[in-house]
XYZ file of C-alpha atoms in Angstrom:
601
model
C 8.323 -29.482 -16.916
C 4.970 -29.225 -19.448
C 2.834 -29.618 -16.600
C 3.723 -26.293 -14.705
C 2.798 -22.734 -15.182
C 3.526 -19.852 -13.162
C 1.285 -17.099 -13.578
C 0.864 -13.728 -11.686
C -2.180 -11.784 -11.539
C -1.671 -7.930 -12.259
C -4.140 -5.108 -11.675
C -5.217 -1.421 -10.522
C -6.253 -1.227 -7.232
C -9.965 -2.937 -7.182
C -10.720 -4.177 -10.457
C -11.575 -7.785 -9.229
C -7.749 -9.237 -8.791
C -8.855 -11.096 -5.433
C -12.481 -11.794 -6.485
C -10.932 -13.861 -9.768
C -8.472 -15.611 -7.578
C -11.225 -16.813 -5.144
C -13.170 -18.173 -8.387
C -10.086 -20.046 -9.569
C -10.167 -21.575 -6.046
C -13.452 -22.783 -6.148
C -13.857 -24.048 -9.770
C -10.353 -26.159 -9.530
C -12.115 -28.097 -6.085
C -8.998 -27.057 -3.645
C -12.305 -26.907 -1.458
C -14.051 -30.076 -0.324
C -17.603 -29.458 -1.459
C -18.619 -29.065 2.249
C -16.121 -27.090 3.524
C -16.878 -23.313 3.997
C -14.259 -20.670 2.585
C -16.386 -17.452 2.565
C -15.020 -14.378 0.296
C -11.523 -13.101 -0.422
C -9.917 -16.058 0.678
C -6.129 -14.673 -0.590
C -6.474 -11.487 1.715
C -6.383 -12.913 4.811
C -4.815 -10.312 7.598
C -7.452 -8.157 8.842
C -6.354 -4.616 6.951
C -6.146 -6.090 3.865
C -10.182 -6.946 4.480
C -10.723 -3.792 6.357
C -9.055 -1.558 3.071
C -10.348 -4.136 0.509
C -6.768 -3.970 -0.638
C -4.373 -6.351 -1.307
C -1.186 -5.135 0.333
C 1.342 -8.546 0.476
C 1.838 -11.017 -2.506
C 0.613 -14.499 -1.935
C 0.761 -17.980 -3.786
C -1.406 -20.735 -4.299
C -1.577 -23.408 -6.230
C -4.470 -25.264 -8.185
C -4.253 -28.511 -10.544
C -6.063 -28.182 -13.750
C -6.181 -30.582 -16.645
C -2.827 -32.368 -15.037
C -0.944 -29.541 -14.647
C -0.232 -27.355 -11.748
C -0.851 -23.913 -11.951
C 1.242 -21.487 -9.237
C -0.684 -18.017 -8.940
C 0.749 -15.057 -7.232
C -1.841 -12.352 -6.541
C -0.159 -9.426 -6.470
C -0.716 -5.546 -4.556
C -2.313 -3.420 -7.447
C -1.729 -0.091 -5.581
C 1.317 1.156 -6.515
C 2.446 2.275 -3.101
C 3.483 -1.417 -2.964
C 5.800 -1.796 -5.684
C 8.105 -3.219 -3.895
C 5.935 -6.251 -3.226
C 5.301 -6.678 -7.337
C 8.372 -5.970 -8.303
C 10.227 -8.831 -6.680
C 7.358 -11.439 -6.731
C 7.135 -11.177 -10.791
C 10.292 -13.310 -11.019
C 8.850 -16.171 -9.856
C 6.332 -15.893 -13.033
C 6.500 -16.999 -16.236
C 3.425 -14.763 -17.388
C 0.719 -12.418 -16.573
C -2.232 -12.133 -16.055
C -3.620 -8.434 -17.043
C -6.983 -7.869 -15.407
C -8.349 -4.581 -16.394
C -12.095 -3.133 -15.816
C -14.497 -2.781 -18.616
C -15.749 0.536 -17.845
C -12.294 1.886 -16.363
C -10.179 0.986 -18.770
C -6.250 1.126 -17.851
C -5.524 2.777 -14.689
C -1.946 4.451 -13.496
C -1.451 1.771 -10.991
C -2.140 -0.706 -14.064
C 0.329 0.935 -16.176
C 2.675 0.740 -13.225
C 2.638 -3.468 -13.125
C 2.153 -4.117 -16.242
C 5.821 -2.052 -17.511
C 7.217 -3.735 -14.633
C 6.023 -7.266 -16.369
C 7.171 -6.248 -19.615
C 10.315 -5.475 -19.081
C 10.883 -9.157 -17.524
C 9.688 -10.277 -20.749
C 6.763 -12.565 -19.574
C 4.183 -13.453 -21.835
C 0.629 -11.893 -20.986
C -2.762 -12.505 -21.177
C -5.421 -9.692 -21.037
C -8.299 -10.234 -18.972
C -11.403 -7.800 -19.738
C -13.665 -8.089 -16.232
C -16.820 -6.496 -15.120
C -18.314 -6.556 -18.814
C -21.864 -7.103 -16.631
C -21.738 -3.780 -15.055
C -23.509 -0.811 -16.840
C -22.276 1.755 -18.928
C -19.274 -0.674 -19.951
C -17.376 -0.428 -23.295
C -15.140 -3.620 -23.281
C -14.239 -2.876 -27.296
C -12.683 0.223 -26.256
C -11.066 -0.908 -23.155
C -9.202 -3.595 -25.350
C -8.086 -0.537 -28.077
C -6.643 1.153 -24.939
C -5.147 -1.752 -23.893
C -3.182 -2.542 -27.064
C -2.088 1.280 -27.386
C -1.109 0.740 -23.335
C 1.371 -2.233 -24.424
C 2.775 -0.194 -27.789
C 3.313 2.922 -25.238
C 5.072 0.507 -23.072
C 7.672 -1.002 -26.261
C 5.984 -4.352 -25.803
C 7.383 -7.172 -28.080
C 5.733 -8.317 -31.129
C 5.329 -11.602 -29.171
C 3.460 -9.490 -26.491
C 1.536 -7.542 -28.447
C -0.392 -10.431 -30.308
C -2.059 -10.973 -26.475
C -4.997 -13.332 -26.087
C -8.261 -11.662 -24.813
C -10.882 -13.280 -22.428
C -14.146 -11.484 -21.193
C -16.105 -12.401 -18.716
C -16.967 -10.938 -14.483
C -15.105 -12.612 -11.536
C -18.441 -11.874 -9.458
C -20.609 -13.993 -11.579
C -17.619 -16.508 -12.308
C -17.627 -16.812 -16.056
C -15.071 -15.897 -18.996
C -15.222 -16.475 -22.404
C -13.175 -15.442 -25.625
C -16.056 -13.177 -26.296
C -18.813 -11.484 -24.931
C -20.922 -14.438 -25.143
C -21.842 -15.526 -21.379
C -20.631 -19.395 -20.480
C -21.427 -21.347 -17.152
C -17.857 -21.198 -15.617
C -13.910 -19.725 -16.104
C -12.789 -23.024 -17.445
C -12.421 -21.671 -20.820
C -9.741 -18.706 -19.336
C -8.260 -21.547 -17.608
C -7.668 -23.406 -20.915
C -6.277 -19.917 -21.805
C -3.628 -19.939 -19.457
C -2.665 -24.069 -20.510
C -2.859 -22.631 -23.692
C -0.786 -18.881 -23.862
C 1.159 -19.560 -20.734
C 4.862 -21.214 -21.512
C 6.049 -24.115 -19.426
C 9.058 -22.970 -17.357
C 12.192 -23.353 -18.874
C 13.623 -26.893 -17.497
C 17.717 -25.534 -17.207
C 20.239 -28.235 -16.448
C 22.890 -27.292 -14.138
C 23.860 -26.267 -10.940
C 21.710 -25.061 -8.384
C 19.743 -21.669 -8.799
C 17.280 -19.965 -6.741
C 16.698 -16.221 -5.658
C 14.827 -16.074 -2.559
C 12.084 -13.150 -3.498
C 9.747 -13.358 -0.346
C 10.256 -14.875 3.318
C 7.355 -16.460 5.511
C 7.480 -17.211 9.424
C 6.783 -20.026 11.007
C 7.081 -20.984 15.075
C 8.028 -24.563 14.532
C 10.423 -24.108 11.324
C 11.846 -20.607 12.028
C 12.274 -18.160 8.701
C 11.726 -20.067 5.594
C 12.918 -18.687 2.326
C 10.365 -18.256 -1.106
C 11.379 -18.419 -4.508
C 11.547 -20.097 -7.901
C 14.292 -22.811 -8.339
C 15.862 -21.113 -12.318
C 18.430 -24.217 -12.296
C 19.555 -27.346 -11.683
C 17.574 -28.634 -8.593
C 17.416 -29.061 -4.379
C 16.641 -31.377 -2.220
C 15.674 -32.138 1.108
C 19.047 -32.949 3.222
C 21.471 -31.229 0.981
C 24.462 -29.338 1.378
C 23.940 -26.413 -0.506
C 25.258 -22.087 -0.641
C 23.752 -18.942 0.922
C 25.346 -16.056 -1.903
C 24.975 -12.891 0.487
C 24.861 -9.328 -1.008
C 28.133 -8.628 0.301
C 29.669 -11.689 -2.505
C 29.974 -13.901 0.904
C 28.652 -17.870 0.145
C 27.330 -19.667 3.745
C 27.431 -22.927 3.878
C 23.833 -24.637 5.391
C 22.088 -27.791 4.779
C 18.282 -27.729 3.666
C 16.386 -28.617 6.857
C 12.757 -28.983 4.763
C 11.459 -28.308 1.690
C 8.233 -27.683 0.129
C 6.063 -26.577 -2.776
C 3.058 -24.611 -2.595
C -0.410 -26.551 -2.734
C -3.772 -25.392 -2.674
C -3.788 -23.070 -0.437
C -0.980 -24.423 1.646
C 2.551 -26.060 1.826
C 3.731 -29.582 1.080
C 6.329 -31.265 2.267
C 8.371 -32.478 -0.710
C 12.164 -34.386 -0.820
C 13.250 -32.844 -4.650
C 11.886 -29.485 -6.267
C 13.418 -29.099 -9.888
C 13.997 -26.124 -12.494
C 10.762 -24.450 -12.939
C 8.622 -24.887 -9.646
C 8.059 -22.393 -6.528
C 9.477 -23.463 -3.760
C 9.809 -23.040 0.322
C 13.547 -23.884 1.791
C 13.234 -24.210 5.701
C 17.658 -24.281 7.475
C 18.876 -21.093 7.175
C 18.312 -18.242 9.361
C 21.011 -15.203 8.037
C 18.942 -14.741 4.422
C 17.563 -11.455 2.880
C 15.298 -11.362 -0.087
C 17.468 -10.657 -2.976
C 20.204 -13.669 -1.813
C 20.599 -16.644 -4.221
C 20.585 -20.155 -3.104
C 23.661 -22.210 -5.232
C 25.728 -24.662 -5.454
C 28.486 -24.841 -3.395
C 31.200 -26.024 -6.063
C 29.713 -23.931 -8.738
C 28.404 -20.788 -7.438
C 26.450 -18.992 -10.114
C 24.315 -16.023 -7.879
C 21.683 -14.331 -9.306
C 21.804 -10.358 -9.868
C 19.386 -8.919 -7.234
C 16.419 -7.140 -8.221
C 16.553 -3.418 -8.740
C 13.794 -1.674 -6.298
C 12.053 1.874 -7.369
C 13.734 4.940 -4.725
C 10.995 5.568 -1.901
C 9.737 9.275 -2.342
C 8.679 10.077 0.891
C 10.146 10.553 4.395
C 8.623 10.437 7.898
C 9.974 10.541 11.225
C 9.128 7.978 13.808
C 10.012 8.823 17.356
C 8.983 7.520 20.603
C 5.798 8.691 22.252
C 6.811 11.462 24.500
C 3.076 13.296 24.935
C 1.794 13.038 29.319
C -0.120 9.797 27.906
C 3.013 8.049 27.256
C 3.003 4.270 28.025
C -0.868 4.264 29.319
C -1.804 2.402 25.636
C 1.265 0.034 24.208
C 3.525 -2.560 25.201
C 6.718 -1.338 23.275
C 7.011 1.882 24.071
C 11.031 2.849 24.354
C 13.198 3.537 21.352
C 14.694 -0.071 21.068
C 11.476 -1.378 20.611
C 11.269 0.946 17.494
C 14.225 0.614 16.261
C 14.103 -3.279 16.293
C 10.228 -3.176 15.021
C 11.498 -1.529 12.062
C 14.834 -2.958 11.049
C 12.569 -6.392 11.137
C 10.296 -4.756 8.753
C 13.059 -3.953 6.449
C 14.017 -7.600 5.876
C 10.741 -8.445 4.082
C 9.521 -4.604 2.589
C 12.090 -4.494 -0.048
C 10.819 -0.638 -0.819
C 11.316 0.466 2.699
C 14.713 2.599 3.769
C 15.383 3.520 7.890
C 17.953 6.092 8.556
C 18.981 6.965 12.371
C 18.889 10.451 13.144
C 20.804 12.856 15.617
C 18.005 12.221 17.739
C 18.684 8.169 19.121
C 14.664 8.315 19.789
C 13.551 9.701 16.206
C 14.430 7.352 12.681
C 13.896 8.794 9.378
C 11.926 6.153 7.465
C 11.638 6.113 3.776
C 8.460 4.858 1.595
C 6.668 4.772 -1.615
C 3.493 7.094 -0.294
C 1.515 7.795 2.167
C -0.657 4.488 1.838
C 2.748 2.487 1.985
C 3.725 4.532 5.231
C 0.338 4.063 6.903
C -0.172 0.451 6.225
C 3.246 -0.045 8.139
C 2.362 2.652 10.996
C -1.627 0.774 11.303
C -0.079 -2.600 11.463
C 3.085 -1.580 14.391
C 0.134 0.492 16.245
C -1.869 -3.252 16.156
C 1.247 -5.068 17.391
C 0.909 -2.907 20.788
C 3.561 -0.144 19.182
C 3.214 3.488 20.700
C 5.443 6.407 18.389
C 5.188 10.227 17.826
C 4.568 10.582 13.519
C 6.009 13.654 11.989
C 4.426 15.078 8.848
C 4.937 13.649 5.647
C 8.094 15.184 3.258
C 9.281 14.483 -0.160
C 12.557 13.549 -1.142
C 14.529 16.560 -3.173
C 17.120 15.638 -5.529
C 19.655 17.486 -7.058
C 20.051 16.156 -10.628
C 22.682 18.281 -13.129
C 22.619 21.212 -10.564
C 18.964 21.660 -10.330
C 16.812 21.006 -7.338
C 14.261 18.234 -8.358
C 11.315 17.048 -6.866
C 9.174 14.063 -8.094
C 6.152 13.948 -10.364
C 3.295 11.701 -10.019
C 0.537 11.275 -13.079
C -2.699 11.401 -11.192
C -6.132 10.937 -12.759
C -9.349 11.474 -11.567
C -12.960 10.281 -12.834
C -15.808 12.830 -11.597
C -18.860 14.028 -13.067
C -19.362 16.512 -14.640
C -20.843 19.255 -12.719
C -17.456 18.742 -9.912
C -14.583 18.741 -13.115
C -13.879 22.464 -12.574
C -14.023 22.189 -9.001
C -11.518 19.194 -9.103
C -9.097 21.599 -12.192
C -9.438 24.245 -9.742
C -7.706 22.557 -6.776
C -5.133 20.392 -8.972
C -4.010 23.672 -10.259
C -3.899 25.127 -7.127
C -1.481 22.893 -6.103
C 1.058 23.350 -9.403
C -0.850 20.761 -10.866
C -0.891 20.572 -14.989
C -3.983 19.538 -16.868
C -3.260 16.696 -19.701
C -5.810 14.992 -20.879
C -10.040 15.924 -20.379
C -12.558 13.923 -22.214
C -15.568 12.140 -21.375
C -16.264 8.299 -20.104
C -19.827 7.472 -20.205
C -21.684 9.985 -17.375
C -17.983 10.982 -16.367
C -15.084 13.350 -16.811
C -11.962 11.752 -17.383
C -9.023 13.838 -16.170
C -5.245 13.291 -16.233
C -2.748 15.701 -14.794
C 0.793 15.476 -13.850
C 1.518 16.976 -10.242
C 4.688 16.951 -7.913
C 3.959 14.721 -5.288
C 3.836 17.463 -2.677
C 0.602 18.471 -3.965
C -0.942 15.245 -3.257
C -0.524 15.807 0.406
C -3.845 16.592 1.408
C -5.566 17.084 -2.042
C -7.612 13.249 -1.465
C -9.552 14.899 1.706
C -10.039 18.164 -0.087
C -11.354 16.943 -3.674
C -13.759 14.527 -1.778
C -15.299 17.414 0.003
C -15.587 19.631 -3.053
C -16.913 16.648 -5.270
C -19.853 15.347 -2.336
C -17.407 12.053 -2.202
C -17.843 11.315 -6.042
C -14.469 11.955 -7.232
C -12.282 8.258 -7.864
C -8.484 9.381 -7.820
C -5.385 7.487 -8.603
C -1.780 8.544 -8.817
C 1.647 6.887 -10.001
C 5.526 7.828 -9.576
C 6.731 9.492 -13.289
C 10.343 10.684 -12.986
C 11.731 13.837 -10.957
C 11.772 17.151 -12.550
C 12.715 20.651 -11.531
C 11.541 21.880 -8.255
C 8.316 24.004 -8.854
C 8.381 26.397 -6.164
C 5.862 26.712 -2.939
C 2.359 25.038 -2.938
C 0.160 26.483 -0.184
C -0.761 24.007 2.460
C -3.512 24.437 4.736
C -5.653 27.191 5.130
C -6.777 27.185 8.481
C -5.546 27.332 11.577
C -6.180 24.756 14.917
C -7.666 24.380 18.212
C -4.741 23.509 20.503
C -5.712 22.540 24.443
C -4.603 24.667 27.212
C -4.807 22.356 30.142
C -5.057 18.764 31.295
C -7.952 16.800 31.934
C -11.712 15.475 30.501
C -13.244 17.923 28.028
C -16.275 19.194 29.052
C -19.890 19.928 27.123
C -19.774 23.173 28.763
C -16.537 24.185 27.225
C -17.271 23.104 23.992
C -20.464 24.575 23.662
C -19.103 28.016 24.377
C -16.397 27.823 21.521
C -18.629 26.081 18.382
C -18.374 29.610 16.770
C -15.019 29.294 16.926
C -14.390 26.198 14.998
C -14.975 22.434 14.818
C -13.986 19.721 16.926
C -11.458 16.615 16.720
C -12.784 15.448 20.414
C -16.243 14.570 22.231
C -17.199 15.739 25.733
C -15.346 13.482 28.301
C -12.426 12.575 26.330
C -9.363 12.690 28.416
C -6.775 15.339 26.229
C -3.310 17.519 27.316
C -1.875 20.947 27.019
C -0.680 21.029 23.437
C -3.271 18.335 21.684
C -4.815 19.661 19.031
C -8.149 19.417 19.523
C -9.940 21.316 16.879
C -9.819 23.519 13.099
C -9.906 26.964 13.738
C -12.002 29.027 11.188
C -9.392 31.825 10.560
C -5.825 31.198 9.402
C -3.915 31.282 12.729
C -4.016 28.920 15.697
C -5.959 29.227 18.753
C -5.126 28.389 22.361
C -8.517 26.868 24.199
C -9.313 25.713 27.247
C -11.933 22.832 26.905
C -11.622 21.128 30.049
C -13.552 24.032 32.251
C -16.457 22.757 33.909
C -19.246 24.770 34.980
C -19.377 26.339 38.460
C -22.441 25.434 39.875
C -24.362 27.407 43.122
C -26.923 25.940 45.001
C -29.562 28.042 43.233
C -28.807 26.188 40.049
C -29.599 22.610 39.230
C -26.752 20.799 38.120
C -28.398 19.240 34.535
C -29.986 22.713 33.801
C -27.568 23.684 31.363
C -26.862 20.831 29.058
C -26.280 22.023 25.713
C -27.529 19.933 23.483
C -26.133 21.656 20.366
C -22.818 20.031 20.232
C -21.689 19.225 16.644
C -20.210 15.692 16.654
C -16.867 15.342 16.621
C -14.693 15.198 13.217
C -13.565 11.705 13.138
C -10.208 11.398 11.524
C -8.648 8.032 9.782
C -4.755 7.913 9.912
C -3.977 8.805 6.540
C -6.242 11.885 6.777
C -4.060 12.879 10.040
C -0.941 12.239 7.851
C -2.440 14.734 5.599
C -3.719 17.446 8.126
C -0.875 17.779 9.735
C 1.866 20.823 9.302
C 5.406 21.180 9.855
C 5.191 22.097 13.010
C 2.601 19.039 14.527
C 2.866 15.327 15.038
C 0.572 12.419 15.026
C 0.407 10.392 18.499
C -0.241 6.605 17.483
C -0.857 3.735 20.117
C -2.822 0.788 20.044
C -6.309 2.760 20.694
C -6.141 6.351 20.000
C -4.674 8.345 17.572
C -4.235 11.958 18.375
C -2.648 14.956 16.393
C -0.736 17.526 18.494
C 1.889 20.077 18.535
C 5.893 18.976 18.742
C 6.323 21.596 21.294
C 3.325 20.825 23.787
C 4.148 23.950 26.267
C 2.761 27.279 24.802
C 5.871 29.490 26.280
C 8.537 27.343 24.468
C 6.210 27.443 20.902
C 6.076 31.466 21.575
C 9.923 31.566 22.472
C 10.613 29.747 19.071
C 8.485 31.780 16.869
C 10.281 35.000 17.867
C 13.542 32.820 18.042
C 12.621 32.447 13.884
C 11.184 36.113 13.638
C 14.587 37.270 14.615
């Protein structure tokens, strides 16, 4: 069992977790010399390389000196906790890669507690030391104090340190530049233990799934105990205490950047089990005379809600292949299988769920990848979940920090504050303010858009989950009103043109929109009914191309997320496969009037 090591890479969101994986890759050969393999070869689905995230946990293996190496590259956003916090089992330490410049991050506090607390033995990785303005001595300091905030171990705290840069694929134990990563390979031989070779019978918590066409589901974990092999008899232990009998089918171990097909996997090594089709992540595999299951892994509460319901807006069915409320329901209870921080709830409503997440990002990543699949659903705003807690209403807290310069810090106080927002921690990093602030996650709704326009698109924010404390009363939303359409049809230039004082536009001239889309920001604070879709009468005095209007601001172009944000109470986000368009529950004007004094009285 010496020549194993399972290691997981932990990080904040773009501090070089993917980049160092790809170098690893390449400097243990798993590529022939002539074969290409281009950039970020562990995110491979296409948002993870639109975002230049890393949303889902992956393994590969690499041999290095003899022994094989397992590395799980983990999300670093902490919107996908879920994802980390089940993966990390399967390691037996960590790898902690943290920016030279940035220092620790929430998102890196986030993992690394998570890592801690499973007692696995880490090794600090200081990247980026090329870049300018960095201050690697300090980083480290703020590492260590990161690990005593966190009640590391003794054993943890006496961490080996490598520096180096993923892009220019060196590390060293200083700052002294060397020609490749070997040495933080030797690191991980080195600091790394061996998994723990436990006699016994079988076990084996399956803590991620994978799909194939040929082999059906196949189930992803570490084997703790004892040992499987191909052909055997061997115990399903359900959540419910239930043990199902099944017989392994296939089995393999992870391998470069691939599977191999194996006959024996013992104590210590990742493994795939192809043969049974009932399994959730969280289930043990055991042995059928001695069944010893393994306590399932505890998952962080979501903190946000959202309704999905089916598309009921006179486009419905134009865009998406699964379009009625089975579809739905079935797209997302198959979603809940693998995203461990996920919760669906029906509603009174059999077209509308209630579906549960860690943030927005977590939400939208889910909502971007069903609209892909051919999905078409009505989004309702974004809510967070209250809790009652000793008789007092709660809501939850998030730490958020934000790096700016200097002339935008007040600017960025002023809206935090604005939004019940308290002011921690202000010093300065280098050409930078460094702020931290804790805020109830209500007034995060929103506030990315916002601070970006105040700060010219300088500001870098981050948030993580703290605890839920007392409810701290309204936060004002947004300030403006809308443009909401009054008929049915192509917008015209003509129409447009006319209303520019009147606000600015979601849509361009000739885009096909309906009574009750909202099609615009208003500049006062109520909303506006417009009629966009008037064309010009023309005589036979006039000549038809006369009047263009050249004048036309172009259209606002909204991302999801940003729509998630935008939208009030009242509104909805339209999602299909090509468009997405915000709008009004209550598309007829009468019935939103007829409410309003419904509520008045």
């Amino acid at each position: 069992m010496q020549n194993i090591r399972n290691i997981a890479i932990i990080a904040h969101v773009d501090h070089g977790k993917t980049t160092l994986v790809d170098k690893i890759i390449h400097a243990t050969s798993v590529f022939r010399d002539n074969q290409e393999s281009g950039d970020l070869i562990m995110d491979n689905n296409d948002l993870e390389r639109e975002r230049g995230i890393t949303i889902l946990s992956k393994n590969i293996s690499v041999m290095y000196h003899g022994t094989k190496i397992n590395v799980i590259d983990t999300p670093g956003h902490a919107d996908f906790g879920g994802e980390v916090e089940r993966v990390l089992k399967m390691a037996d330490g960590v790898l902690l890669l943290v920016d030279a410049f940035e220092g620790p991050m929430p998102q890196t506090r986030f993992v690394l507690q998570k890592a801690l607390e499973l007692g696995l033995r880490p090794v600090v990785v200081i990247n980026k030391v090329d870049k300018p303005n960095c201050r690697p001595d300090e980083v480290h300091d703020k590492v260590f104090d990161l690990f005593y905030n966190l009640d590391a171990t003794e054993a943890q705290l006496d961490f080996p340190t490598f520096y180096g840069s993923s892009k220019q694929g060196w590390f060293n134990t200083s700052l002294e530049q060397t020609e490749d990563i070997f040495p933080l390979l030797d690191g991980i031989l080195e600091h790394v233990p061996a998994p723990e070779a436990k006699e016994g019978p079988l076990r084996m918590q399956i803590v991620s799934l994978d799909f194939s066409s040929f082999l059906g589901r196949i189930a992803i974990g570490k084997v703790i105990q004892g040992s499987v092999s191909e052909s055997e008899w061997i115990g399903l232990a359900q959540e419910d205490g239930k043990i199902v009998k099944g017989k392994v089918k296939e089995l393999y171990v992870f391998e470069g950047l691939g599977k191999k097909k194996v006959t024996e996997v013992k104590a210590g090594d990742i493994c795939a089990i192809v043969g049974f089709d009932k399994f959730q992540i969280g289930d043990s595999f055991v042995d059928l005379e001695n069944p010893q299951p393994l306590p399932r892994t505890a998952i962080d509460e979501p903190t946000l809600n959202m309704t999905f319901s089916i598309n009921n807006s006179p486009f419905f069915g134009k865009d998406g292949k699964f379009v009625t409320s089975n579809h739905l329901k079935e797209r997302l209870m198959r979603e809940l299988e693998k995203n461990l921080a996920l919760r669906v709830e029906p509603t009174e409503d059999a077209n509308t769920f209630l579906v549960f997440g860690r943030g927005i990002l977590h939400l939208s990543v889910l909502i971007e990848t069903m609209r892909r699949e051919g999905y078409e659903m009505t989004i309702g705003q974004p809510q967070v979940i209250l809790k009652e807690i000793d008789g007092v209403k709660c809501e939850p807290y998030e730490s958020m920090v934000v790096d700016v310069p200097e002339e935008f810090a007040s600017k960025v106080i002023d809206l935090a504050t604005q939004r019940k927002g308290d002011l921690h921690i202000m010093e300065t990093k280098g050409e930078m303010q460094h702020l931290e602030f804790e805020i109830p996650s209500r007034g995060l709704i929103g506030l990315r858009s916002q601070m970006l326009t105040a700060t010219a698109g300088e500001a870098i924010m981050a948030h993580r989950f703290v605890d839920y404390k007392p409810f701290k009363g309204a936060i004002p939303g947004r300030s403006v009103g809308v443009l909401i359409s009054k008929s049915q049809g192509p917008a015209t230039e003509y129409s447009i043109a006319k209303l520019q004082d009147r606000g600015k536009f979601f849509v361009d001239p000739g885009e096909e929109i309906y009574a009750g889309m909202v099609i615009g920001e208003q500049n006062k604070p109520n909303d506006m009914v417009v009629n966009i879709v008037e064309a010009k009468q023309l005589n036979n005095i006039r000549a038809a191309g006369k009047d263009k209007d050249g004048n036309i601001a172009p259209k606002i172009l909204f991302s999801l997320e940003e729509c998630m944000e935008y939208i009030q109470g009242d509104e909805a986000i339209e999602v299909t496969p090509n468009f997405i368009r915000m709008r009004k529950k209550v598309l007829s004007e009468e019935e939103r009037k007829r409410i309003e004094r419904g509520a008045k009285a």
